[in-house]
Amino acid sequence: MTSQDRPSLGRRPLGGPPVHRPRRLRTTPAMRALVRETRTEPSQLVLPMFVAEGLTEPKPIASMPGVVQHTRASAREAVREAAGLGLGGVMLFGVPEHKDAVGSGALDPDGILNVALADARDEVGDDLLVMADLCLDEFTDHGHCGVLDDQGRVDNDATLEIYGRMGVVQAESGAHLVGPSGMMDGQVAVVREALDDAGHTDVAILAYAAKYASAFYGPFREAVDSSLQGDRKTYQQDPGNAREALRETLLDVAEGADIVMVKPALAYLDLVASIRAAVDLPVAAYTVSGEYAMVEAAAEKGWIDRERTVSETITSIRRAGADIVLTYWAAEIARRA
């Protein structure tokens, strides 16, 4: 068959009007909505919240405009609002007044994170998922995600023992789901075993499976009054590594994770997509403090359209394959839905 014999596949002679007009599907708002491929529902969003000990009123976080350290009372209000907006959940972080080398406040049933979990569960019952960050960094005076050995290194296995106990305390405080975020080897298996042994077989685990040593966490350090000395590069992932993220994720799946997460989100959309293709579990991604702060700062300068940028940001994460997005914009997006 010669080129002249081949069917034209709908092509018109050079210079003629096009046969295929994709713009037909962009003509009106109603048409664009009809054919939109990626949508974000409030139930797919999780609101991270900081609850601080000793506050009498919410304390604004300067590097995260619009985000605060909550009092227990204001946290209750925010959790109640989140349930009313139809959000998927809230992820609670505790900010204690006192810290020590082993993060003992994390295991105290009367510690700020655990009482905040109890408050939230009391407020919303099962109408909203109450999630707990399971890590020691907010509670240690050195700011690391685990306890240190006699040479000042994070002791992986000694930390695991604490994580197991921490998961049980959080479950007993009311958490529907716990999120081991310290990137210790074996953390999901240890937490799952501890929860099951304590009878908390229904408490789910959101594994921070691919958590990178990122510069985008800067404002978060202010949000939790971090005491970090040094960095976390020996346990959080190197930003240049992708295959390692898949390995970490598959290990967490094998250890019993119910959901796996990529953190940060925007700089790692390739990992969101590849992990979505590799696993059958729900995949989450966390729009972290620095990603939030960049948008807010540029919008404050008038350099970008804030509302459209927020929408595009979350859409990009969903389009990459995330089923769940943790974002400080969750309530705002739900109000606009």
mmCIF file of C-alpha atoms in Angstrom:
data_model
loop_
_atom_site.group_PDB
_atom_site.id
_atom_site.type_symbol
_atom_site.label_atom_id
_atom_site.label_comp_id
_atom_site.label_asym_id
_atom_site.label_seq_id
_atom_site.Cartn_x
_atom_site.Cartn_y
_atom_site.Cartn_z
ATOM 1 C CA MET A 1 0.000 0.000 0.000
ATOM 2 C CA THR A 2 1.393 3.359 -0.989
ATOM 3 C CA SER A 3 1.098 6.487 1.098
ATOM 4 C CA GLN A 4 -1.603 7.633 -1.315
ATOM 5 C CA ASP A 5 -3.625 4.464 -0.640
ATOM 6 C CA ARG A 6 -3.606 4.836 3.138
ATOM 7 C CA PRO A 7 -6.773 6.172 4.801
ATOM 8 C CA SER A 8 -6.570 9.804 5.805
ATOM 9 C CA LEU A 9 -7.701 9.141 9.425
ATOM 10 C CA GLY A 10 -9.943 12.148 9.176
ATOM 11 C CA ARG A 11 -7.228 14.526 8.045
ATOM 12 C CA ARG A 12 -8.156 17.347 5.704
ATOM 13 C CA PRO A 13 -5.881 18.708 3.002
ATOM 14 C CA LEU A 14 -3.048 20.880 4.252
ATOM 15 C CA GLY A 15 -4.408 24.289 5.053
ATOM 16 C CA GLY A 16 -7.989 23.094 5.404
ATOM 17 C CA PRO A 17 -10.065 23.343 8.586
ATOM 18 C CA PRO A 18 -9.271 20.713 11.284
ATOM 19 C CA VAL A 19 -11.479 17.672 11.680
ATOM 20 C CA HIS A 20 -10.597 17.134 15.336
ATOM 21 C CA ARG A 21 -11.509 20.037 17.597
ATOM 22 C CA PRO A 22 -10.699 19.259 21.250
ATOM 23 C CA ARG A 23 -11.704 22.822 22.095
ATOM 24 C CA ARG A 24 -15.346 21.764 21.745
ATOM 25 C CA LEU A 25 -14.990 20.217 25.199
ATOM 26 C CA ARG A 26 -13.780 23.518 26.700
ATOM 27 C CA THR A 27 -16.479 25.862 25.405
ATOM 28 C CA THR A 28 -18.388 26.561 28.639
ATOM 29 C CA PRO A 29 -17.947 26.030 32.377
ATOM 30 C CA ALA A 30 -20.641 23.351 32.245
ATOM 31 C CA MET A 31 -18.839 21.502 29.443
ATOM 32 C CA ARG A 32 -15.494 21.686 31.223
ATOM 33 C CA ALA A 33 -17.070 20.361 34.411
ATOM 34 C CA LEU A 34 -18.744 17.519 32.515
ATOM 35 C CA VAL A 35 -15.493 16.157 31.090
ATOM 36 C CA ARG A 36 -13.139 16.971 33.963
ATOM 37 C CA GLU A 37 -10.899 13.971 34.592
ATOM 38 C CA THR A 38 -9.632 14.778 38.091
ATOM 39 C CA ARG A 39 -11.852 15.955 40.923
ATOM 40 C CA THR A 40 -11.254 16.593 44.590
ATOM 41 C CA GLU A 41 -13.938 15.861 47.150
ATOM 42 C CA PRO A 42 -13.755 17.082 50.765
ATOM 43 C CA SER A 43 -13.761 13.456 51.908
ATOM 44 C CA GLN A 44 -10.388 12.995 50.185
ATOM 45 C CA LEU A 45 -8.762 15.751 52.240
ATOM 46 C CA VAL A 46 -7.146 15.575 55.679
ATOM 47 C CA LEU A 47 -6.481 18.692 57.762
ATOM 48 C CA PRO A 48 -3.213 18.699 59.767
ATOM 49 C CA MET A 49 -3.641 20.496 63.111
ATOM 50 C CA PHE A 50 -1.264 21.579 65.868
ATOM 51 C CA VAL A 51 -2.493 21.496 69.471
ATOM 52 C CA ALA A 52 -0.232 23.215 71.984
ATOM 53 C CA GLU A 53 -0.014 22.824 75.727
ATOM 54 C CA GLY A 54 -0.411 25.857 77.967
ATOM 55 C CA LEU A 55 -2.046 28.245 75.496
ATOM 56 C CA THR A 56 -5.054 30.316 76.487
ATOM 57 C CA GLU A 57 -5.842 31.352 72.905
ATOM 58 C CA PRO A 58 -4.772 30.145 69.450
ATOM 59 C CA LYS A 59 -1.276 31.261 68.483
ATOM 60 C CA PRO A 60 -0.655 32.247 64.838
ATOM 61 C CA ILE A 61 2.295 30.586 63.097
ATOM 62 C CA ALA A 62 4.145 33.416 61.380
ATOM 63 C CA SER A 63 5.616 31.346 58.553
ATOM 64 C CA MET A 64 2.258 29.676 57.812
ATOM 65 C CA PRO A 65 -0.305 32.492 57.425
ATOM 66 C CA GLY A 66 -3.772 31.338 58.438
ATOM 67 C CA VAL A 67 -2.507 28.344 60.462
ATOM 68 C CA VAL A 68 -2.347 28.369 64.250
ATOM 69 C CA GLN A 69 -1.248 26.381 67.240
ATOM 70 C CA HIS A 70 -4.584 25.478 68.765
ATOM 71 C CA THR A 71 -5.683 25.433 72.349
ATOM 72 C CA ARG A 72 -7.602 22.339 73.363
ATOM 73 C CA ALA A 73 -10.821 24.354 73.139
ATOM 74 C CA SER A 74 -10.123 25.834 69.695
ATOM 75 C CA ALA A 75 -8.989 22.421 68.450
ATOM 76 C CA ARG A 76 -12.374 21.011 69.419
ATOM 77 C CA GLU A 77 -14.053 23.737 67.383
ATOM 78 C CA ALA A 78 -11.822 23.091 64.379
ATOM 79 C CA VAL A 79 -12.429 19.352 64.542
ATOM 80 C CA ARG A 80 -16.173 19.906 64.768
ATOM 81 C CA GLU A 81 -16.024 22.224 61.746
ATOM 82 C CA ALA A 82 -13.963 19.663 59.805
ATOM 83 C CA ALA A 83 -16.635 17.037 60.407
ATOM 84 C CA GLY A 84 -19.349 19.438 59.317
ATOM 85 C CA LEU A 85 -17.461 20.209 56.107
ATOM 86 C CA GLY A 86 -17.249 16.530 55.248
ATOM 87 C CA LEU A 87 -13.455 16.288 55.419
ATOM 88 C CA GLY A 88 -11.882 12.856 55.470
ATOM 89 C CA GLY A 89 -10.022 13.434 58.712
ATOM 90 C CA VAL A 90 -7.754 15.530 60.893
ATOM 91 C CA MET A 91 -4.113 14.687 61.603
ATOM 92 C CA LEU A 92 -3.142 15.902 65.067
ATOM 93 C CA PHE A 93 0.320 17.001 66.175
ATOM 94 C CA GLY A 94 1.083 17.815 69.816
ATOM 95 C CA VAL A 95 3.234 20.708 71.012
ATOM 96 C CA PRO A 96 4.248 20.079 74.649
ATOM 97 C CA GLU A 97 5.542 22.647 77.109
ATOM 98 C CA HIS A 98 8.259 20.314 78.397
ATOM 99 C CA LYS A 99 10.534 17.938 76.497
ATOM 100 C CA ASP A 100 13.156 15.394 77.445
ATOM 101 C CA ALA A 101 15.712 13.122 75.810
ATOM 102 C CA VAL A 102 13.318 10.189 75.376
ATOM 103 C CA GLY A 103 10.144 12.087 74.486
ATOM 104 C CA SER A 104 8.263 10.771 77.508
ATOM 105 C CA GLY A 105 5.356 13.153 76.878
ATOM 106 C CA ALA A 106 4.417 11.035 73.871
ATOM 107 C CA LEU A 107 3.577 8.105 76.156
ATOM 108 C CA ASP A 108 1.769 10.098 78.828
ATOM 109 C CA PRO A 109 -2.006 9.574 78.566
ATOM 110 C CA ASP A 110 -2.332 13.125 79.907
ATOM 111 C CA GLY A 111 0.194 14.497 77.406
ATOM 112 C CA ILE A 112 -1.034 17.155 75.011
ATOM 113 C CA LEU A 113 -1.304 14.963 71.918
ATOM 114 C CA ASN A 114 -3.167 12.188 73.689
ATOM 115 C CA VAL A 115 -5.658 14.488 75.399
ATOM 116 C CA ALA A 116 -6.202 16.288 72.081
ATOM 117 C CA LEU A 117 -6.985 12.937 70.469
ATOM 118 C CA ALA A 118 -9.450 12.166 73.252
ATOM 119 C CA ASP A 119 -11.042 15.603 72.854
ATOM 120 C CA ALA A 120 -11.397 15.136 69.103
ATOM 121 C CA ARG A 121 -12.902 11.675 69.379
ATOM 122 C CA ASP A 122 -15.300 12.914 72.043
ATOM 123 C CA GLU A 123 -16.295 15.768 69.746
ATOM 124 C CA VAL A 124 -16.956 13.837 66.529
ATOM 125 C CA GLY A 125 -17.139 10.140 67.406
ATOM 126 C CA ASP A 126 -16.926 8.216 64.145
ATOM 127 C CA ASP A 127 -18.180 11.081 61.943
ATOM 128 C CA LEU A 128 -14.599 12.099 61.118
ATOM 129 C CA LEU A 129 -11.365 10.123 61.155
ATOM 130 C CA VAL A 130 -9.159 11.202 64.059
ATOM 131 C CA MET A 131 -5.542 10.614 63.080
ATOM 132 C CA ALA A 132 -2.399 10.820 65.196
ATOM 133 C CA ASP A 133 1.138 11.653 64.149
ATOM 134 C CA LEU A 134 3.236 8.875 65.655
ATOM 135 C CA CYS A 135 6.710 10.325 66.092
ATOM 136 C CA LEU A 136 8.941 11.591 68.879
ATOM 137 C CA ASP A 137 10.333 14.746 67.311
ATOM 138 C CA GLU A 138 7.807 17.083 68.958
ATOM 139 C CA PHE A 139 8.561 15.560 72.372
ATOM 140 C CA THR A 140 12.372 15.240 72.445
ATOM 141 C CA ASP A 141 14.661 18.010 73.630
ATOM 142 C CA HIS A 142 17.071 17.233 70.776
ATOM 143 C CA GLY A 143 14.279 17.296 68.188
ATOM 144 C CA HIS A 144 15.016 13.957 66.561
ATOM 145 C CA CYS A 145 12.389 11.374 65.661
ATOM 146 C CA GLY A 146 13.913 8.769 67.960
ATOM 147 C CA VAL A 147 16.041 8.288 71.042
ATOM 148 C CA LEU A 148 19.809 8.730 70.782
ATOM 149 C CA ASP A 149 22.578 6.262 71.580
ATOM 150 C CA ASP A 150 25.724 7.124 73.522
ATOM 151 C CA GLN A 151 27.305 8.506 70.358
ATOM 152 C CA GLY A 152 24.402 10.841 69.619
ATOM 153 C CA ARG A 153 22.999 8.763 66.756
ATOM 154 C CA VAL A 154 19.309 7.907 66.443
ATOM 155 C CA ASP A 155 18.914 4.377 67.796
ATOM 156 C CA ASN A 156 16.534 2.651 65.395
ATOM 157 C CA ASP A 157 15.583 -0.389 67.481
ATOM 158 C CA ALA A 158 15.309 1.408 70.819
ATOM 159 C CA THR A 159 13.016 3.893 69.092
ATOM 160 C CA LEU A 160 10.830 1.094 67.716
ATOM 161 C CA GLU A 161 10.018 -0.104 71.206
ATOM 162 C CA ILE A 162 8.740 3.374 72.086
ATOM 163 C CA TYR A 163 6.785 3.633 68.842
ATOM 164 C CA GLY A 164 4.909 0.433 69.660
ATOM 165 C CA ARG A 165 3.897 1.757 73.064
ATOM 166 C CA MET A 166 3.054 5.143 71.566
ATOM 167 C CA GLY A 167 0.695 3.574 69.048
ATOM 168 C CA VAL A 168 -1.206 1.792 71.818
ATOM 169 C CA VAL A 169 -1.543 4.978 73.892
ATOM 170 C CA GLN A 170 -2.814 6.878 70.862
ATOM 171 C CA ALA A 171 -5.349 4.164 70.087
ATOM 172 C CA GLU A 172 -6.530 4.154 73.687
ATOM 173 C CA SER A 173 -6.853 7.930 73.491
ATOM 174 C CA GLY A 174 -9.238 7.635 70.556
ATOM 175 C CA ALA A 175 -7.213 7.614 67.335
ATOM 176 C CA HIS A 176 -8.867 5.817 64.433
ATOM 177 C CA LEU A 177 -5.562 5.838 62.590
ATOM 178 C CA VAL A 178 -1.915 6.307 63.565
ATOM 179 C CA GLY A 179 0.784 7.656 61.274
ATOM 180 C CA PRO A 180 4.313 6.406 62.001
ATOM 181 C CA SER A 181 6.387 9.187 60.470
ATOM 182 C CA GLY A 182 9.893 8.728 61.874
ATOM 183 C CA MET A 183 11.278 6.602 59.005
ATOM 184 C CA MET A 184 12.679 3.990 61.377
ATOM 185 C CA ASP A 185 13.314 0.615 59.751
ATOM 186 C CA GLY A 186 10.557 -1.800 60.768
ATOM 187 C CA GLN A 187 8.285 0.817 62.345
ATOM 188 C CA VAL A 188 5.062 -0.344 60.687
ATOM 189 C CA ALA A 189 5.526 -3.979 61.738
ATOM 190 C CA VAL A 190 6.255 -3.028 65.351
ATOM 191 C CA VAL A 191 3.282 -0.662 65.615
ATOM 192 C CA ARG A 192 0.940 -3.168 63.957
ATOM 193 C CA GLU A 193 1.994 -5.931 66.334
ATOM 194 C CA ALA A 194 1.637 -3.672 69.373
ATOM 195 C CA LEU A 195 -1.828 -2.526 68.318
ATOM 196 C CA ASP A 196 -3.004 -6.066 67.629
ATOM 197 C CA ASP A 197 -1.595 -7.425 70.886
ATOM 198 C CA ALA A 198 -3.481 -4.689 72.761
ATOM 199 C CA GLY A 199 -6.743 -5.538 70.997
ATOM 200 C CA HIS A 200 -6.744 -2.507 68.662
ATOM 201 C CA THR A 201 -7.050 -4.526 65.483
ATOM 202 C CA ASP A 202 -9.371 -1.951 63.892
ATOM 203 C CA VAL A 203 -6.928 0.952 64.272
ATOM 204 C CA ALA A 204 -5.393 1.642 60.867
ATOM 205 C CA ILE A 205 -1.821 2.599 60.013
ATOM 206 C CA LEU A 206 -0.965 5.369 57.566
ATOM 207 C CA ALA A 207 2.693 4.716 56.797
ATOM 208 C CA TYR A 208 4.910 7.669 55.959
ATOM 209 C CA ALA A 209 6.495 5.334 53.434
ATOM 210 C CA ALA A 210 8.498 7.810 51.344
ATOM 211 C CA LYS A 211 9.428 10.727 53.568
ATOM 212 C CA TYR A 212 12.294 12.824 52.306
ATOM 213 C CA ALA A 213 14.898 14.934 54.100
ATOM 214 C CA SER A 214 13.403 18.075 52.612
ATOM 215 C CA ALA A 215 14.008 21.797 52.852
ATOM 216 C CA PHE A 216 10.236 22.260 52.570
ATOM 217 C CA TYR A 217 9.712 21.376 56.247
ATOM 218 C CA GLY A 218 11.071 24.705 57.475
ATOM 219 C CA PRO A 219 7.832 26.352 58.656
ATOM 220 C CA PHE A 220 6.750 23.102 60.341
ATOM 221 C CA ARG A 221 9.673 23.513 62.727
ATOM 222 C CA GLU A 222 8.104 26.737 63.931
ATOM 223 C CA ALA A 223 4.678 25.106 64.115
ATOM 224 C CA VAL A 224 5.847 22.417 66.560
ATOM 225 C CA ASP A 225 8.456 24.548 68.376
ATOM 226 C CA SER A 226 11.118 22.132 67.146
ATOM 227 C CA SER A 227 14.289 21.626 69.163
ATOM 228 C CA LEU A 228 16.104 19.918 66.297
ATOM 229 C CA GLN A 229 19.870 19.744 66.563
ATOM 230 C CA GLY A 230 21.563 18.753 63.323
ATOM 231 C CA ASP A 231 19.489 17.149 60.575
ATOM 232 C CA ARG A 232 17.546 13.978 59.807
ATOM 233 C CA LYS A 233 19.448 12.815 56.758
ATOM 234 C CA THR A 234 20.448 9.482 58.310
ATOM 235 C CA TYR A 235 16.834 8.316 58.470
ATOM 236 C CA GLN A 236 14.739 10.419 56.092
ATOM 237 C CA GLN A 237 15.279 9.719 52.392
ATOM 238 C CA ASP A 238 17.732 11.472 50.115
ATOM 239 C CA PRO A 239 15.868 13.707 47.611
ATOM 240 C CA GLY A 240 17.745 12.181 44.683
ATOM 241 C CA ASN A 241 16.443 8.648 45.269
ATOM 242 C CA ALA A 242 13.320 7.218 43.659
ATOM 243 C CA ARG A 243 13.913 3.449 43.593
ATOM 244 C CA GLU A 244 14.588 3.586 47.314
ATOM 245 C CA ALA A 245 11.149 5.108 47.851
ATOM 246 C CA LEU A 246 9.530 2.159 46.117
ATOM 247 C CA ARG A 247 11.538 -0.235 48.257
ATOM 248 C CA GLU A 248 10.515 1.579 51.444
ATOM 249 C CA THR A 249 6.880 1.574 50.343
ATOM 250 C CA LEU A 250 6.798 -2.122 49.514
ATOM 251 C CA LEU A 251 8.390 -2.919 52.867
ATOM 252 C CA ASP A 252 5.666 -0.945 54.639
ATOM 253 C CA VAL A 253 2.986 -2.755 52.663
ATOM 254 C CA ALA A 254 4.521 -6.096 53.647
ATOM 255 C CA GLU A 255 4.626 -5.000 57.289
ATOM 256 C CA GLY A 256 0.908 -4.279 57.393
ATOM 257 C CA ALA A 257 0.368 -0.653 56.346
ATOM 258 C CA ASP A 258 -3.212 0.229 55.432
ATOM 259 C CA ILE A 259 -2.336 3.451 53.567
ATOM 260 C CA VAL A 260 1.058 4.620 52.268
ATOM 261 C CA MET A 261 2.125 8.231 51.951
ATOM 262 C CA VAL A 262 4.609 10.407 50.084
ATOM 263 C CA LYS A 263 5.919 13.515 51.865
ATOM 264 C CA PRO A 264 6.429 16.218 50.590
ATOM 265 C CA ALA A 265 3.971 16.137 47.710
ATOM 266 C CA LEU A 266 4.720 18.773 45.045
ATOM 267 C CA ALA A 267 8.444 18.158 44.627
ATOM 268 C CA TYR A 268 7.799 14.402 44.540
ATOM 269 C CA LEU A 269 4.813 14.012 42.214
ATOM 270 C CA ASP A 270 6.802 11.467 40.224
ATOM 271 C CA LEU A 271 6.937 9.306 43.356
ATOM 272 C CA VAL A 272 3.201 9.698 43.925
ATOM 273 C CA ALA A 273 2.600 8.392 40.411
ATOM 274 C CA SER A 274 5.078 5.506 40.593
ATOM 275 C CA ILE A 275 3.879 4.371 44.012
ATOM 276 C CA ARG A 276 0.257 4.576 42.857
ATOM 277 C CA ALA A 277 1.203 2.226 39.999
ATOM 278 C CA ALA A 278 3.101 -0.155 42.292
ATOM 279 C CA VAL A 279 0.623 -0.789 45.115
ATOM 280 C CA ASP A 280 -3.047 -1.633 45.563
ATOM 281 C CA LEU A 281 -3.418 0.286 48.829
ATOM 282 C CA PRO A 282 -4.703 3.858 49.077
ATOM 283 C CA VAL A 283 -1.941 6.385 48.453
ATOM 284 C CA ALA A 284 -1.724 9.670 50.355
ATOM 285 C CA ALA A 285 0.459 12.722 49.819
ATOM 286 C CA TYR A 286 1.193 15.597 52.209
ATOM 287 C CA THR A 287 1.338 19.200 50.989
ATOM 288 C CA VAL A 288 3.886 20.281 53.579
ATOM 289 C CA SER A 289 4.429 23.562 55.360
ATOM 290 C CA GLY A 290 6.978 24.996 52.941
ATOM 291 C CA GLU A 291 4.793 24.261 49.929
ATOM 292 C CA TYR A 292 1.899 25.970 51.703
ATOM 293 C CA ALA A 293 4.069 28.936 52.738
ATOM 294 C CA MET A 294 5.378 29.559 49.220
ATOM 295 C CA VAL A 295 1.882 29.881 47.805
ATOM 296 C CA GLU A 296 0.724 32.108 50.650
ATOM 297 C CA ALA A 297 3.775 34.363 50.392
ATOM 298 C CA ALA A 298 3.497 34.777 46.624
ATOM 299 C CA ALA A 299 -0.224 35.463 46.921
ATOM 300 C CA GLU A 300 0.388 38.068 49.609
ATOM 301 C CA LYS A 301 2.753 39.827 47.186
ATOM 302 C CA GLY A 302 0.049 39.788 44.529
ATOM 303 C CA TRP A 303 2.209 37.688 42.232
ATOM 304 C CA ILE A 304 -0.284 34.831 41.801
ATOM 305 C CA ASP A 305 -4.018 34.226 41.970
ATOM 306 C CA ARG A 306 -4.204 32.506 45.349
ATOM 307 C CA GLU A 307 -7.471 30.593 44.978
ATOM 308 C CA ARG A 308 -6.617 29.226 41.544
ATOM 309 C CA THR A 309 -3.106 28.288 42.677
ATOM 310 C CA VAL A 310 -4.423 26.376 45.676
ATOM 311 C CA SER A 311 -6.840 24.527 43.427
ATOM 312 C CA GLU A 312 -4.156 23.684 40.855
ATOM 313 C CA THR A 313 -1.784 22.535 43.571
ATOM 314 C CA ILE A 314 -4.212 20.020 45.046
ATOM 315 C CA THR A 315 -5.433 18.943 41.610
ATOM 316 C CA SER A 316 -1.861 18.178 40.553
ATOM 317 C CA ILE A 317 -1.423 15.881 43.536
ATOM 318 C CA ARG A 318 -4.699 14.115 42.856
ATOM 319 C CA ARG A 319 -3.887 13.864 39.140
ATOM 320 C CA ALA A 320 -0.537 12.254 39.957
ATOM 321 C CA GLY A 321 -2.444 9.482 41.708
ATOM 322 C CA ALA A 322 -2.975 10.425 45.343
ATOM 323 C CA ASP A 323 -6.268 9.158 46.746
ATOM 324 C CA ILE A 324 -5.838 11.268 49.895
ATOM 325 C CA VAL A 325 -4.227 14.685 50.324
ATOM 326 C CA LEU A 326 -3.107 16.112 53.646
ATOM 327 C CA THR A 327 -3.267 19.886 53.285
ATOM 328 C CA TYR A 328 -3.563 22.975 55.449
ATOM 329 C CA TRP A 329 -6.066 24.246 52.860
ATOM 330 C CA ALA A 330 -8.466 21.344 53.473
ATOM 331 C CA ALA A 331 -11.212 23.307 55.238
ATOM 332 C CA GLU A 332 -10.983 26.197 52.776
ATOM 333 C CA ILE A 333 -11.282 23.874 49.780
ATOM 334 C CA ALA A 334 -14.245 22.090 51.377
ATOM 335 C CA ARG A 335 -16.046 25.402 51.964
ATOM 336 C CA ARG A 336 -15.724 26.160 48.257
ATOM 337 C CA ALA A 337 -16.872 22.723 47.134
#
